[in-house]
Structure formats: C-alpha cells, structure tokens
C-alpha cells in the first residue's frame, strides 16, 4: 500500500503545460485548501485514477468501474462519467457538459474561467462553485467504488449547495459585504426603472424529446405584465433553454418593452449571449444568431444568469406546456400555480380566475 501511495503521489511528466492564468485563478479561490490541493493533483495528473494506476503497473485495468465504457482519467472521473451529468445540471449553474469539447481538464477549466469573466463581479463565486463540485464528485466517486454501490448524484448536489452557501456566507461576514452571487435561496428581485425583467426557462424530457418553454414579464413594481408557455420538440435541454430566451424576446417585443433585463438559469445560453465571439455549444448557434438579430430591436438588453430558485416563475410557466395546446398566453389572469409562485417571491400579482 505504501508503494501504491508513493506511485500516485508523483506527477507524471509530460510536455503539456497548464496555463499560468488558470493556476492564478485556482490559487486565488476562496475555498478550503484541500480543494486547491485536489485541483493541483488533478491538473498535474497525480490523482489515483485507474488509468494512472494501470500505466504504473499498479492496477489490472484502466477502465472505469462505474460505467465500464471508458478509461478512468481525471476528465472522465469529474466530467464525462455518465452519472456526473446529473450533478452538473443539478447544481445552481444548470451546466451541461459538452462531451465533444472536453480534451483535458485544464483546458476545460480555462474555458470555464474565460466564460465566467463575462459575469464581471460574479465570476469568483461561480468559480468556487465549480471547484466545490469537482471536489465533491471525486469524493462521491471514491466512496461509491470503496463501498461497492452506485454513486448518488443527489447526495453530491446537496453537499455542493450546502458547502457553497456556507463559503458565500463566511466570505460576506469576513469582508462585511454581500456575496456577489447569492446562494441558491435568493428570491427574484424587481428590475430598476425603466427596465422590464424577462424571466425565461425550459424543461425537457430526454426519452420523448418533448420540451416546454416559459417566460414572464414583470415591471419595476413587480407587477406581472404578461406570461407565456409553449410546447416544443428539441434534441437537447440546452436547445430548449435557448428557445425560451428567444420566446421571451418575442413576447417582450410584442409588449413594446424597450429596455429589458433577461434572466435565465442556463449558464450555457447566458454565456453565449454575453460572448461576442459566439463561442459555446454548437447545438444552439442557429438559435443564438436569431436571438441576437431580434435583440437589436431593443434599446437596451442586459443578460443575467440567476439561480433556479430565483427563476421559479419561468420554471412554472415552462411546466405548464402541453403538447395538445401548443401555446398558452396570459396577461391579467395568470394560472393559479403562477399566482402562488409570485406570492412566494413576496411581490404583487393579479388574482387568478
């Protein structure tokens, strides 16, 4: 066992160099030191993955013991093993890993930090969330293999949200400021005058490819101006999220809203909209181009990512979609479920029928 530990503790020497900007981002993260150490081991290929153990003649096979489909590398263990997809989508980022784009863990992390720079003051807190998620995925993976059980993505999600919330709270207490990215219990906030806030969301079923998009418009007093629910058929969840943004813009234009703040809980879509170079998931590029064309009609459009908990009204609207009734719209009389959500936000709303 001592020899095995020694083998796994020595980084593998290779020509690939990790970008200095990535190291700087990692060492400046306000997280527990063990998470930074975990990143160092992962990026220097020092983790005791089966692929590493096999290459060093310390294990009989490099194949992942959980999915039995690929070699267990750091990239596979943290990002590509099928069970981790639920974790990445279940955390407040609602992140969908683009499997084809993952070539190495450090390049993926660098891409994430580059896109997060678009979120200005929020980037540090989101990077902390990414780091915590990677760490908790690795811990759950090791525990599942040791105990001989399937990994629990729901347990990981709970731990990630709990630890992230604690770190955000401790950071705000230490600095005397409000965290730049609230933990996922934050409520929806009214937009500043004269903006109209457009909340959008999408729901998707992988087995049937059926999806639903929903959006709602509220003014600076928190009053519901309009809402919409629409059924759709798409090949992926991120396409549904992008379509929800497009439908939100269409509804805002119909209501002649000149200045809007569009909020979505899809990190992929918001990143694409705030990135002028059109980098992102190739599946949604055609929709993104249409969104950009339509957004030029408005005097001002601000793109904001919010947690799922702060986007409940749009989430409920998306869930109202029905394949038999393709589109449902409302203005002064929202559905009863929408009234409950608006009341939970602590904001005024019209009564339902």
CSV table of C-alpha atoms in Angstrom, one decimal, residues 143-323:
chain,number,residue,atom,x,y,z
A,143,UNK,CA,-16.8,6.4,-1.7
A,144,UNK,CA,-19.0,4.6,-4.2
A,145,UNK,CA,-16.2,2.4,-5.5
A,146,UNK,CA,-14.9,1.6,-2.0
A,147,UNK,CA,-18.4,0.7,-0.7
A,148,UNK,CA,-19.4,-1.2,-3.9
A,149,UNK,CA,-22.5,0.9,-4.6
A,150,UNK,CA,-23.8,3.3,-7.3
A,151,UNK,CA,-22.8,6.9,-6.9
A,152,UNK,CA,-25.6,9.3,-5.7
A,153,UNK,CA,-25.7,12.5,-7.7
A,154,UNK,CA,-28.5,13.9,-5.5
A,155,UNK,CA,-26.2,13.5,-2.4
A,156,UNK,CA,-23.5,15.4,-4.2
A,157,UNK,CA,-25.8,18.2,-5.2
A,158,UNK,CA,-27.0,18.6,-1.6
A,159,UNK,CA,-23.4,18.7,-0.4
A,160,UNK,CA,-22.3,21.2,-3.1
A,161,UNK,CA,-25.1,23.6,-2.4
A,162,UNK,CA,-24.6,23.4,1.4
A,163,UNK,CA,-20.8,24.0,1.3
A,164,UNK,CA,-21.1,26.7,-1.3
A,165,UNK,CA,-23.7,28.5,0.7
A,166,UNK,CA,-21.5,28.3,3.8
A,167,UNK,CA,-18.5,29.7,2.0
A,168,UNK,CA,-20.5,32.5,0.5
A,169,UNK,CA,-21.9,33.4,3.9
A,170,UNK,CA,-18.5,33.2,5.6
A,171,UNK,CA,-17.0,35.4,2.9
A,172,UNK,CA,-19.7,38.1,3.3
A,173,UNK,CA,-19.2,38.0,7.1
A,174,UNK,CA,-15.4,38.4,6.8
A,175,UNK,CA,-15.5,41.2,4.3
A,176,UNK,CA,-18.6,42.9,5.6
A,177,UNK,CA,-20.2,42.8,2.1
A,178,UNK,CA,-22.9,41.0,0.4
A,179,UNK,CA,-21.8,38.0,-1.7
A,180,UNK,CA,-21.8,38.9,-5.4
A,181,UNK,CA,-23.6,35.7,-6.3
A,182,UNK,CA,-26.2,34.8,-3.7
A,183,UNK,CA,-26.6,31.2,-2.6
A,184,UNK,CA,-29.5,29.4,-4.3
A,185,UNK,CA,-32.1,30.5,-1.8
A,186,UNK,CA,-32.3,34.1,-3.2
A,187,UNK,CA,-35.6,35.5,-4.3
A,188,UNK,CA,-36.4,37.2,-7.5
A,189,UNK,CA,-35.7,40.9,-7.5
A,190,UNK,CA,-37.5,43.7,-9.1
A,191,UNK,CA,-35.7,45.4,-12.0
A,192,UNK,CA,-34.6,49.1,-11.8
A,193,UNK,CA,-36.7,51.7,-13.6
A,194,UNK,CA,-37.3,51.8,-16.5
A,195,UNK,CA,-36.4,48.2,-17.2
A,196,UNK,CA,-38.8,45.3,-17.6
A,197,UNK,CA,-37.5,41.9,-16.3
A,198,UNK,CA,-38.0,38.9,-18.6
A,199,UNK,CA,-37.6,35.6,-16.8
A,200,UNK,CA,-37.3,32.5,-19.1
A,201,UNK,CA,-36.8,28.8,-18.5
A,202,UNK,CA,-37.0,25.5,-20.4
A,203,UNK,CA,-38.0,21.9,-19.5
A,204,UNK,CA,-37.0,18.8,-21.5
A,205,UNK,CA,-37.6,15.1,-21.5
A,206,UNK,CA,-34.8,13.0,-22.9
A,207,UNK,CA,-36.9,10.0,-23.7
A,208,UNK,CA,-39.5,11.8,-25.8
A,209,UNK,CA,-37.6,14.9,-26.8
A,210,UNK,CA,-40.6,16.9,-25.7
A,211,UNK,CA,-39.9,20.2,-24.1
A,212,UNK,CA,-41.6,23.3,-22.7
A,213,UNK,CA,-40.5,26.9,-22.6
A,214,UNK,CA,-41.9,29.5,-20.3
A,215,UNK,CA,-41.4,33.2,-19.7
A,216,UNK,CA,-42.9,36.0,-17.7
A,217,UNK,CA,-42.6,39.8,-17.8
A,218,UNK,CA,-42.6,42.0,-14.7
A,219,UNK,CA,-42.2,45.7,-14.2
A,220,UNK,CA,-40.2,47.7,-11.6
A,221,UNK,CA,-43.1,47.4,-9.2
A,222,UNK,CA,-43.1,43.6,-9.5
A,223,UNK,CA,-46.4,43.5,-11.4
A,224,UNK,CA,-46.9,40.7,-13.9
A,225,UNK,CA,-47.3,42.2,-17.4
A,226,UNK,CA,-47.5,39.0,-19.5
A,227,UNK,CA,-46.6,35.3,-19.5
A,228,UNK,CA,-46.3,32.5,-21.9
A,229,UNK,CA,-46.0,28.7,-22.0
A,230,UNK,CA,-45.2,26.8,-25.2
A,231,UNK,CA,-44.6,23.2,-26.1
A,232,UNK,CA,-41.6,22.3,-28.3
A,233,UNK,CA,-39.6,19.4,-29.7
A,234,UNK,CA,-35.8,19.6,-29.4
A,235,UNK,CA,-32.8,17.3,-29.3
A,236,UNK,CA,-31.2,18.6,-26.1
A,237,UNK,CA,-32.0,20.6,-23.0
A,238,UNK,CA,-29.8,23.5,-23.9
A,239,UNK,CA,-31.7,24.0,-27.2
A,240,UNK,CA,-34.9,24.3,-25.2
A,241,UNK,CA,-33.3,26.8,-22.9
A,242,UNK,CA,-32.1,28.8,-25.9
A,243,UNK,CA,-35.6,28.7,-27.4
A,244,UNK,CA,-37.0,30.0,-24.1
A,245,UNK,CA,-34.8,33.1,-24.4
A,246,UNK,CA,-36.0,33.6,-28.0
A,247,UNK,CA,-39.6,33.4,-27.0
A,248,UNK,CA,-39.0,35.8,-24.1
A,249,UNK,CA,-37.6,38.4,-26.5
A,250,UNK,CA,-40.6,37.9,-28.9
A,251,UNK,CA,-43.1,38.4,-26.0
A,252,UNK,CA,-41.2,41.5,-24.8
A,253,UNK,CA,-41.2,43.0,-28.3
A,254,UNK,CA,-44.9,42.3,-28.7
A,255,UNK,CA,-45.5,44.2,-25.4
A,256,UNK,CA,-43.3,47.1,-26.8
A,257,UNK,CA,-40.7,46.8,-23.9
A,258,UNK,CA,-37.8,49.0,-24.9
A,259,UNK,CA,-35.4,48.2,-22.1
A,260,UNK,CA,-35.2,44.7,-20.7
A,261,UNK,CA,-33.2,42.5,-18.3
A,262,UNK,CA,-33.4,38.9,-19.4
A,263,UNK,CA,-32.8,36.3,-16.7
A,264,UNK,CA,-32.1,32.6,-17.3
A,265,UNK,CA,-30.8,29.8,-15.1
A,266,UNK,CA,-28.9,28.3,-18.1
A,267,UNK,CA,-25.2,29.2,-17.8
A,268,UNK,CA,-24.6,28.0,-21.4
A,269,UNK,CA,-27.1,30.3,-23.0
A,270,UNK,CA,-26.2,33.4,-21.0
A,271,UNK,CA,-22.5,32.8,-21.7
A,272,UNK,CA,-23.2,32.6,-25.4
A,273,UNK,CA,-25.3,35.8,-25.3
A,274,UNK,CA,-22.6,37.7,-23.4
A,275,UNK,CA,-19.8,36.4,-25.6
A,276,UNK,CA,-19.4,38.4,-28.9
A,277,UNK,CA,-17.2,35.7,-30.4
A,278,UNK,CA,-20.0,33.2,-30.5
A,279,UNK,CA,-18.1,30.6,-28.5
A,280,UNK,CA,-20.2,27.9,-26.9
A,281,UNK,CA,-22.4,24.9,-27.5
A,282,UNK,CA,-22.6,24.4,-31.3
A,283,UNK,CA,-26.2,23.0,-31.0
A,284,UNK,CA,-27.6,26.4,-30.1
A,285,UNK,CA,-25.7,28.6,-32.5
A,286,UNK,CA,-28.6,29.0,-35.0
A,287,UNK,CA,-30.9,30.0,-32.2
A,288,UNK,CA,-28.3,32.3,-30.7
A,289,UNK,CA,-28.0,34.1,-34.1
A,290,UNK,CA,-31.7,34.6,-34.2
A,291,UNK,CA,-31.7,35.9,-30.6
A,292,UNK,CA,-29.0,38.4,-31.5
A,293,UNK,CA,-30.9,39.6,-34.5
A,294,UNK,CA,-34.1,40.1,-32.5
A,295,UNK,CA,-32.3,41.7,-29.6
A,296,UNK,CA,-31.1,44.5,-31.8
A,297,UNK,CA,-34.7,45.8,-31.9
A,298,UNK,CA,-34.5,46.8,-28.2
A,299,UNK,CA,-33.0,50.0,-26.8
A,300,UNK,CA,-31.1,48.0,-24.1
A,301,UNK,CA,-30.8,44.3,-23.3
A,302,UNK,CA,-29.0,43.0,-20.2
A,303,UNK,CA,-28.3,39.3,-20.0
A,304,UNK,CA,-28.2,37.9,-16.5
A,305,UNK,CA,-27.7,34.4,-15.0
A,306,UNK,CA,-29.8,33.6,-11.9
A,307,UNK,CA,-30.1,30.5,-9.7
A,308,UNK,CA,-33.1,28.2,-10.4
A,309,UNK,CA,-34.6,29.3,-7.1
A,310,UNK,CA,-34.8,32.9,-8.3
A,311,UNK,CA,-36.3,31.8,-11.6
A,312,UNK,CA,-39.3,29.9,-10.3
A,313,UNK,CA,-42.0,31.8,-12.1
A,314,UNK,CA,-40.5,31.0,-15.5
A,315,UNK,CA,-39.9,27.4,-14.3
A,316,UNK,CA,-43.6,27.0,-13.5
A,317,UNK,CA,-44.5,28.6,-16.9
A,318,UNK,CA,-42.4,26.0,-18.7
A,319,UNK,CA,-44.0,23.2,-16.8
A,320,UNK,CA,-47.5,24.4,-17.9
A,321,UNK,CA,-46.7,23.5,-21.5
A,322,UNK,CA,-48.9,20.8,-23.1
A,323,UNK,CA,-48.3,19.1,-26.5
